[in-house]
PDB file of N, CA and C in Angstrom:
ATOM      1  N   PRO K 251       0.817  -1.204   0.000  1.00 68.00           N
ATOM      2  CA  PRO K 251       0.000   0.000   0.000  1.00 68.00           C
ATOM      3  C   PRO K 251       0.856   1.263   0.000  1.00 68.00           C
ATOM      4  N   ALA K 252       0.382   2.263  -0.690  1.00 75.00           N
ATOM      5  CA  ALA K 252       1.116   3.516  -0.810  1.00 75.00           C
ATOM      6  C   ALA K 252       1.166   4.248   0.520  1.00 75.00           C
ATOM      7  N   GLY K 253       2.237   4.993   0.716  1.00 86.00           N
ATOM      8  CA  GLY K 253       2.345   5.826   1.889  1.00 86.00           C
ATOM      9  C   GLY K 253       2.833   5.131   3.150  1.00 86.00           C
ATOM     10  N   LEU K 254       3.295   3.901   3.047  1.00 90.00           N
ATOM     11  CA  LEU K 254       3.803   3.182   4.213  1.00 90.00           C
ATOM     12  C   LEU K 254       5.326   3.198   4.213  1.00 90.00           C
ATOM     13  N   THR K 255       5.898   3.240   5.413  1.00 89.00           N
ATOM     14  CA  THR K 255       7.356   3.171   5.533  1.00 89.00           C
ATOM     15  C   THR K 255       7.811   1.731   5.312  1.00 89.00           C
ATOM     16  N   GLY K 256       9.091   1.564   5.140  1.00 91.00           N
ATOM     17  CA  GLY K 256       9.641   0.218   4.987  1.00 91.00           C
ATOM     18  C   GLY K 256       9.360  -0.650   6.199  1.00 91.00           C
ATOM     19  N   ARG K 257       9.476  -0.061   7.394  1.00 91.00           N
ATOM     20  CA  ARG K 257       9.191  -0.828   8.613  1.00 91.00           C
ATOM     21  C   ARG K 257       7.724  -1.232   8.675  1.00 91.00           C
ATOM     22  N   GLN K 258       6.835  -0.337   8.283  1.00 91.00           N
ATOM     23  CA  GLN K 258       5.408  -0.672   8.309  1.00 91.00           C
ATOM     24  C   GLN K 258       5.087  -1.781   7.304  1.00 91.00           C
ATOM     25  N   ARG K 259       5.716  -1.738   6.158  1.00 93.00           N
ATOM     26  CA  ARG K 259       5.526  -2.827   5.191  1.00 93.00           C
ATOM     27  C   ARG K 259       6.045  -4.143   5.750  1.00 93.00           C
ATOM     28  N   GLN K 260       7.165  -4.066   6.482  1.00 92.00           N
ATOM     29  CA  GLN K 260       7.722  -5.253   7.128  1.00 92.00           C
ATOM     30  C   GLN K 260       6.745  -5.817   8.159  1.00 92.00           C
ATOM     31  N   ILE K 261       6.115  -4.947   8.937  1.00 93.00           N
ATOM     32  CA  ILE K 261       5.125  -5.386   9.924  1.00 93.00           C
ATOM     33  C   ILE K 261       4.000  -6.140   9.235  1.00 93.00           C
ATOM     34  N   LEU K 262       3.460  -5.563   8.186  1.00 94.00           N
ATOM     35  CA  LEU K 262       2.335  -6.198   7.491  1.00 94.00           C
ATOM     36  C   LEU K 262       2.739  -7.556   6.925  1.00 94.00           C
ATOM     37  N   ALA K 263       3.952  -7.655   6.405  1.00 93.00           N
ATOM     38  CA  ALA K 263       4.428  -8.943   5.878  1.00 93.00           C
ATOM     39  C   ALA K 263       4.538  -9.975   7.004  1.00 93.00           C
ATOM     40  N   ILE K 264       5.059  -9.575   8.148  1.00 93.00           N
ATOM     41  CA  ILE K 264       5.210 -10.494   9.284  1.00 93.00           C
ATOM     42  C   ILE K 264       3.848 -10.950   9.775  1.00 93.00           C
ATOM     43  N   VAL K 265       2.919 -10.014   9.912  1.00 94.00           N
ATOM     44  CA  VAL K 265       1.587 -10.362  10.411  1.00 94.00           C
ATOM     45  C   VAL K 265       0.863 -11.272   9.427  1.00 94.00           C
ATOM     46  N   ARG K 266       1.021 -11.028   8.140  1.00 93.00           N
ATOM     47  CA  ARG K 266       0.392 -11.917   7.144  1.00 93.00           C
ATOM     48  C   ARG K 266       0.948 -13.327   7.256  1.00 93.00           C
ATOM     49  N   GLU K 267       2.245 -13.435   7.485  1.00 93.00           N
ATOM     50  CA  GLU K 267       2.904 -14.742   7.581  1.00 93.00           C
ATOM     51  C   GLU K 267       2.545 -15.467   8.880  1.00 93.00           C
ATOM     52  N   ARG K 268       2.570 -14.747   9.987  1.00 93.00           N
ATOM     53  CA  ARG K 268       2.398 -15.367  11.304  1.00 93.00           C
ATOM     54  C   ARG K 268       0.972 -15.321  11.831  1.00 93.00           C
ATOM     55  N   GLY K 269       0.170 -14.392  11.347  1.00 93.00           N
ATOM     56  CA  GLY K 269      -1.202 -14.271  11.826  1.00 93.00           C
ATOM     57  C   GLY K 269      -1.373 -13.246  12.928  1.00 93.00           C
ATOM     58  N   ALA K 270      -0.345 -13.021  13.729  1.00 94.00           N
ATOM     59  CA  ALA K 270      -0.417 -12.063  14.829  1.00 94.00           C
ATOM     60  C   ALA K 270       0.991 -11.655  15.229  1.00 94.00           C
ATOM     61  N   LEU K 271       1.093 -10.545  15.959  1.00 94.00           N
ATOM     62  CA  LEU K 271       2.395 -10.015  16.340  1.00 94.00           C
ATOM     63  C   LEU K 271       2.248  -9.178  17.594  1.00 94.00           C
ATOM     64  N   THR K 272       3.218  -9.274  18.495  1.00 94.00           N
ATOM     65  CA  THR K 272       3.253  -8.399  19.670  1.00 94.00           C
ATOM     66  C   THR K 272       4.308  -7.320  19.442  1.00 94.00           C
ATOM     67  N   THR K 273       4.238  -6.285  20.247  1.00 94.00           N
ATOM     68  CA  THR K 273       5.218  -5.206  20.161  1.00 94.00           C
ATOM     69  C   THR K 273       6.629  -5.745  20.415  1.00 94.00           C
ATOM     70  N   LYS K 274       6.749  -6.587  21.412  1.00 93.00           N
ATOM     71  CA  LYS K 274       8.060  -7.141  21.765  1.00 93.00           C
ATOM     72  C   LYS K 274       8.628  -7.991  20.626  1.00 93.00           C
ATOM     73  N   GLU K 275       7.789  -8.833  20.019  1.00 93.00           N
ATOM     74  CA  GLU K 275       8.244  -9.677  18.910  1.00 93.00           C
ATOM     75  C   GLU K 275       8.715  -8.832  17.729  1.00 93.00           C
ATOM     76  N   TYR K 276       7.925  -7.814  17.389  1.00 93.00           N
ATOM     77  CA  TYR K 276       8.302  -6.963  16.269  1.00 93.00           C
ATOM     78  C   TYR K 276       9.586  -6.201  16.569  1.00 93.00           C
ATOM     79  N   GLY K 277       9.694  -5.643  17.773  1.00 93.00           N
ATOM     80  CA  GLY K 277      10.895  -4.903  18.143  1.00 93.00           C
ATOM     81  C   GLY K 277      12.148  -5.751  18.028  1.00 93.00           C
ATOM     82  N   ALA K 278      12.061  -7.001  18.490  1.00 94.00           N
ATOM     83  CA  ALA K 278      13.212  -7.899  18.431  1.00 94.00           C
ATOM     84  C   ALA K 278      13.559  -8.260  16.987  1.00 94.00           C
ATOM     85  N   GLN K 279      12.550  -8.535  16.184  1.00 92.00           N
ATOM     86  CA  GLN K 279      12.798  -8.948  14.805  1.00 92.00           C
ATOM     87  C   GLN K 279      13.329  -7.787  13.956  1.00 92.00           C
ATOM     88  N   ALA K 280      12.782  -6.599  14.170  1.00 92.00           N
ATOM     89  CA  ALA K 280      13.188  -5.444  13.359  1.00 92.00           C
ATOM     90  C   ALA K 280      14.380  -4.696  13.954  1.00 92.00           C
ATOM     91  N   LYS K 281      14.794  -5.115  15.152  1.00 94.00           N
ATOM     92  CA  LYS K 281      15.912  -4.465  15.846  1.00 94.00           C
ATOM     93  C   LYS K 281      15.645  -2.984  16.084  1.00 94.00           C
ATOM     94  N   VAL K 282      14.426  -2.704  16.582  1.00 94.00           N
ATOM     95  CA  VAL K 282      14.052  -1.346  16.975  1.00 94.00           C
ATOM     96  C   VAL K 282      13.630  -1.385  18.444  1.00 94.00           C
ATOM     97  N   SER K 283      13.605  -0.223  19.080  1.00 94.00           N
ATOM     98  CA  SER K 283      13.187  -0.158  20.482  1.00 94.00           C
ATOM     99  C   SER K 283      11.709  -0.504  20.591  1.00 94.00           C
ATOM    100  N   GLN K 284      11.294  -0.873  21.800  1.00 91.00           N
ATOM    101  CA  GLN K 284       9.879  -1.186  21.990  1.00 91.00           C
ATOM    102  C   GLN K 284       9.021   0.051  21.761  1.00 91.00           C
ATOM    103  N   ARG K 285       9.542   1.221  22.073  1.00 93.00           N
ATOM    104  CA  ARG K 285       8.795   2.461  21.844  1.00 93.00           C
ATOM    105  C   ARG K 285       8.568   2.676  20.343  1.00 93.00           C
ATOM    106  N   THR K 286       9.606   2.462  19.541  1.00 94.00           N
ATOM    107  CA  THR K 286       9.476   2.604  18.086  1.00 94.00           C
ATOM    108  C   THR K 286       8.521   1.544  17.540  1.00 94.00           C
ATOM    109  N   ALA K 287       8.641   0.326  18.049  1.00 93.00           N
ATOM    110  CA  ALA K 287       7.747  -0.751  17.613  1.00 93.00           C
ATOM    111  C   ALA K 287       6.299  -0.386  17.919  1.00 93.00           C
ATOM    112  N   LEU K 288       6.049   0.111  19.122  1.00 92.00           N
ATOM    113  CA  LEU K 288       4.693   0.495  19.506  1.00 92.00           C
ATOM    114  C   LEU K 288       4.174   1.617  18.618  1.00 92.00           C
ATOM    115  N   ARG K 289       5.020   2.590  18.332  1.00 94.00           N
ATOM    116  CA  ARG K 289       4.617   3.708  17.473  1.00 94.00           C
ATOM    117  C   ARG K 289       4.253   3.210  16.066  1.00 94.00           C
ATOM    118  N   ASP K 290       5.089   2.334  15.494  1.00 94.00           N
ATOM    119  CA  ASP K 290       4.808   1.788  14.160  1.00 94.00           C
ATOM    120  C   ASP K 290       3.502   1.000  14.146  1.00 94.00           C
ATOM    121  N   LEU K 291       3.313   0.143  15.143  1.00 94.00           N
ATOM    122  CA  LEU K 291       2.105  -0.683  15.211  1.00 94.00           C
ATOM    123  C   LEU K 291       0.868   0.184  15.436  1.00 94.00           C
ATOM    124  N   SER K 292       0.972   1.166  16.322  1.00 94.00           N
ATOM    125  CA  SER K 292      -0.165   2.046  16.615  1.00 94.00           C
ATOM    126  C   SER K 292      -0.600   2.831  15.384  1.00 94.00           C
ATOM    127  N   GLU K 293       0.368   3.270  14.597  1.00 95.00           N
ATOM    128  CA  GLU K 293       0.016   4.009  13.386  1.00 95.00           C
ATOM    129  C   GLU K 293      -0.743   3.118  12.407  1.00 95.00           C
ATOM    130  N   LEU K 294      -0.342   1.860  12.303  1.00 95.00           N
ATOM    131  CA  LEU K 294      -1.056   0.935  11.416  1.00 95.00           C
ATOM    132  C   LEU K 294      -2.459   0.634  11.931  1.00 95.00           C
ATOM    133  N   VAL K 295      -2.637   0.636  13.249  1.00 95.00           N
ATOM    134  CA  VAL K 295      -3.985   0.493  13.821  1.00 95.00           C
ATOM    135  C   VAL K 295      -4.814   1.725  13.463  1.00 95.00           C
ATOM    136  N   ASP K 296      -4.244   2.913  13.670  1.00 95.00           N
ATOM    137  CA  ASP K 296      -4.952   4.164  13.376  1.00 95.00           C
ATOM    138  C   ASP K 296      -5.329   4.277  11.900  1.00 95.00           C
ATOM    139  N   ARG K 297      -4.489   3.734  11.034  1.00 93.00           N
ATOM    140  CA  ARG K 297      -4.752   3.802   9.587  1.00 93.00           C
ATOM    141  C   ARG K 297      -5.649   2.671   9.096  1.00 93.00           C
ATOM    142  N   GLY K 298      -6.039   1.762  10.002  1.00 93.00           N
ATOM    143  CA  GLY K 298      -6.995   0.724   9.643  1.00 93.00           C
ATOM    144  C   GLY K 298      -6.399  -0.560   9.089  1.00 93.00           C
ATOM    145  N   PHE K 299      -5.077  -0.710   9.113  1.00 94.00           N
ATOM    146  CA  PHE K 299      -4.450  -1.925   8.592  1.00 94.00           C
ATOM    147  C   PHE K 299      -4.438  -3.056   9.613  1.00 94.00           C
ATOM    148  N   LEU K 300      -4.266  -2.703  10.888  1.00 95.00           N
ATOM    149  CA  LEU K 300      -4.197  -3.704  11.948  1.00 95.00           C
ATOM    150  C   LEU K 300      -5.290  -3.475  12.977  1.00 95.00           C
ATOM    151  N   ALA K 301      -5.652  -4.549  13.648  1.00 95.00           N
ATOM    152  CA  ALA K 301      -6.565  -4.479  14.790  1.00 95.00           C
ATOM    153  C   ALA K 301      -5.780  -4.916  16.020  1.00 95.00           C
ATOM    154  N   ARG K 302      -5.992  -4.219  17.116  1.00 95.00           N
ATOM    155  CA  ARG K 302      -5.299  -4.543  18.367  1.00 95.00           C
ATOM    156  C   ARG K 302      -6.274  -5.218  19.312  1.00 95.00           C
ATOM    157  N   SER K 303      -5.838  -6.324  19.902  1.00 94.00           N
ATOM    158  CA  SER K 303      -6.648  -6.961  20.940  1.00 94.00           C
ATOM    159  C   SER K 303      -5.781  -7.092  22.185  1.00 94.00           C
ATOM    160  N   GLY K 304      -6.390  -6.917  23.322  1.00 90.00           N
ATOM    161  CA  GLY K 304      -5.636  -6.922  24.570  1.00 90.00           C
ATOM    162  C   GLY K 304      -5.137  -5.526  24.877  1.00 90.00           C
ATOM    163  N   SER K 305      -4.462  -5.418  26.004  1.00 82.00           N
ATOM    164  CA  SER K 305      -3.971  -4.107  26.401  1.00 82.00           C
ATOM    165  C   SER K 305      -2.571  -4.212  26.970  1.00 82.00           C
ATOM    166  N   ARG K 306      -1.902  -3.100  26.920  1.00 77.00           N
ATOM    167  CA  ARG K 306      -0.563  -2.967  27.468  1.00 77.00           C
ATOM    168  C   ARG K 306       0.374  -4.051  26.946  1.00 77.00           C
ATOM    169  N   ARG K 307       1.066  -4.742  27.834  1.00 77.00           N
ATOM    170  CA  ARG K 307       2.049  -5.743  27.397  1.00 77.00           C
ATOM    171  C   ARG K 307       1.419  -6.953  26.717  1.00 77.00           C
ATOM    172  N   GLY K 308       0.150  -7.194  26.973  1.00 83.00           N
ATOM    173  CA  GLY K 308      -0.511  -8.351  26.389  1.00 83.00           C
ATOM    174  C   GLY K 308      -1.150  -8.090  25.040  1.00 83.00           C
ATOM    175  N   ALA K 309      -0.932  -6.919  24.473  1.00 93.00           N
ATOM    176  CA  ALA K 309      -1.574  -6.563  23.206  1.00 93.00           C
ATOM    177  C   ALA K 309      -1.033  -7.408  22.060  1.00 93.00           C
ATOM    178  N   VAL K 310      -1.954  -7.833  21.206  1.00 96.00           N
ATOM    179  CA  VAL K 310      -1.614  -8.609  20.019  1.00 96.00           C
ATOM    180  C   VAL K 310      -2.222  -7.889  18.818  1.00 96.00           C
ATOM    181  N   TYR K 311      -1.458  -7.801  17.755  1.00 95.00           N
ATOM    182  CA  TYR K 311      -1.893  -7.107  16.541  1.00 95.00           C
ATOM    183  C   TYR K 311      -2.140  -8.122  15.442  1.00 95.00           C
ATOM    184  N   ARG K 312      -3.287  -7.958  14.773  1.00 96.00           N
ATOM    185  CA  ARG K 312      -3.668  -8.829  13.657  1.00 96.00           C
ATOM    186  C   ARG K 312      -4.145  -7.961  12.497  1.00 96.00           C
ATOM    187  N   LEU K 313      -4.118  -8.524  11.300  1.00 94.00           N
ATOM    188  CA  LEU K 313      -4.632  -7.785  10.151  1.00 94.00           C
ATOM    189  C   LEU K 313      -6.137  -7.604  10.275  1.00 94.00           C
ATOM    190  N   ARG K 314      -6.595  -6.437   9.889  1.00 90.00           N
ATOM    191  CA  ARG K 314      -8.039  -6.216   9.782  1.00 90.00           C
ATOM    192  C   ARG K 314      -8.487  -6.873   8.483  1.00 90.00           C
ATOM    193  N   LEU K 315      -9.673  -7.388   8.438  1.00 72.00           N
ATOM    194  CA  LEU K 315     -10.149  -8.107   7.257  1.00 72.00           C
ATOM    195  C   LEU K 315     -10.149  -7.238   6.009  1.00 72.00           C
ATOM    196  N   LEU K 316     -10.604  -6.010   6.116  1.00 58.00           N
ATOM    197  CA  LEU K 316     -10.639  -5.138   4.945  1.00 58.00           C
ATOM    198  C   LEU K 316      -9.238  -4.779   4.478  1.00 58.00           C
ATOM    199  N   ALA K 317      -8.327  -4.611   5.404  1.00 49.00           N
ATOM    200  CA  ALA K 317      -6.948  -4.264   5.038  1.00 49.00           C
ATOM    201  C   ALA K 317      -6.266  -5.403   4.321  1.00 49.00           C
ATOM    202  N   GLU K 318      -6.600  -6.626   4.689  1.00 50.00           N
ATOM    203  CA  GLU K 318      -5.939  -7.787   4.079  1.00 50.00           C
ATOM    204  C   GLU K 318      -6.158  -7.807   2.572  1.00 50.00           C
ATOM    205  N   SER K 319      -7.362  -7.493   2.124  1.00 51.00           N
ATOM    206  CA  SER K 319      -7.623  -7.488   0.680  1.00 51.00           C
ATOM    207  C   SER K 319      -6.885  -6.342   0.004  1.00 51.00           C
ATOM    208  N   ALA K 320      -6.732  -5.203   0.684  1.00 53.00           N
ATOM    209  CA  ALA K 320      -6.007  -4.071   0.104  1.00 53.00           C
ATOM    210  C   ALA K 320      -4.519  -4.367   0.001  1.00 53.00           C
ATOM    211  N   ILE K 321      -3.986  -5.120   0.959  1.00 54.00           N
ATOM    212  CA  ILE K 321      -2.563  -5.445   0.966  1.00 54.00           C
ATOM    213  C   ILE K 321      -2.241  -6.452  -0.137  1.00 54.00           C
ATOM    214  N   SER K 322      -3.186  -7.320  -0.434  1.00 51.00           N
ATOM    215  CA  SER K 322      -2.960  -8.362  -1.434  1.00 51.00           C
ATOM    216  C   SER K 322      -2.817  -7.803  -2.836  1.00 51.00           C
ATOM    217  N   THR K 323      -3.404  -6.634  -3.082  1.00 45.00           N
ATOM    218  CA  THR K 323      -3.386  -6.080  -4.438  1.00 45.00           C
ATOM    219  C   THR K 323      -2.219  -5.186  -4.681  1.00 45.00           C
TER     220      THR K 323
END
């Protein structure tokens, strides 16, 4: 999708492959701080690409159904 950073595209690819992602998992895989990971994930939630379930440290991010079809094209 247009307008996404390289890290955000990486997040979407990981979530598509794994089904879900936590802030800690993404931070470790992308070698970014947990604060940066949270900021990247939160922006994708705000833009409608990801849905967040849970709160705080237990939060898990998954693709939103409508976003999945947009990412595929």
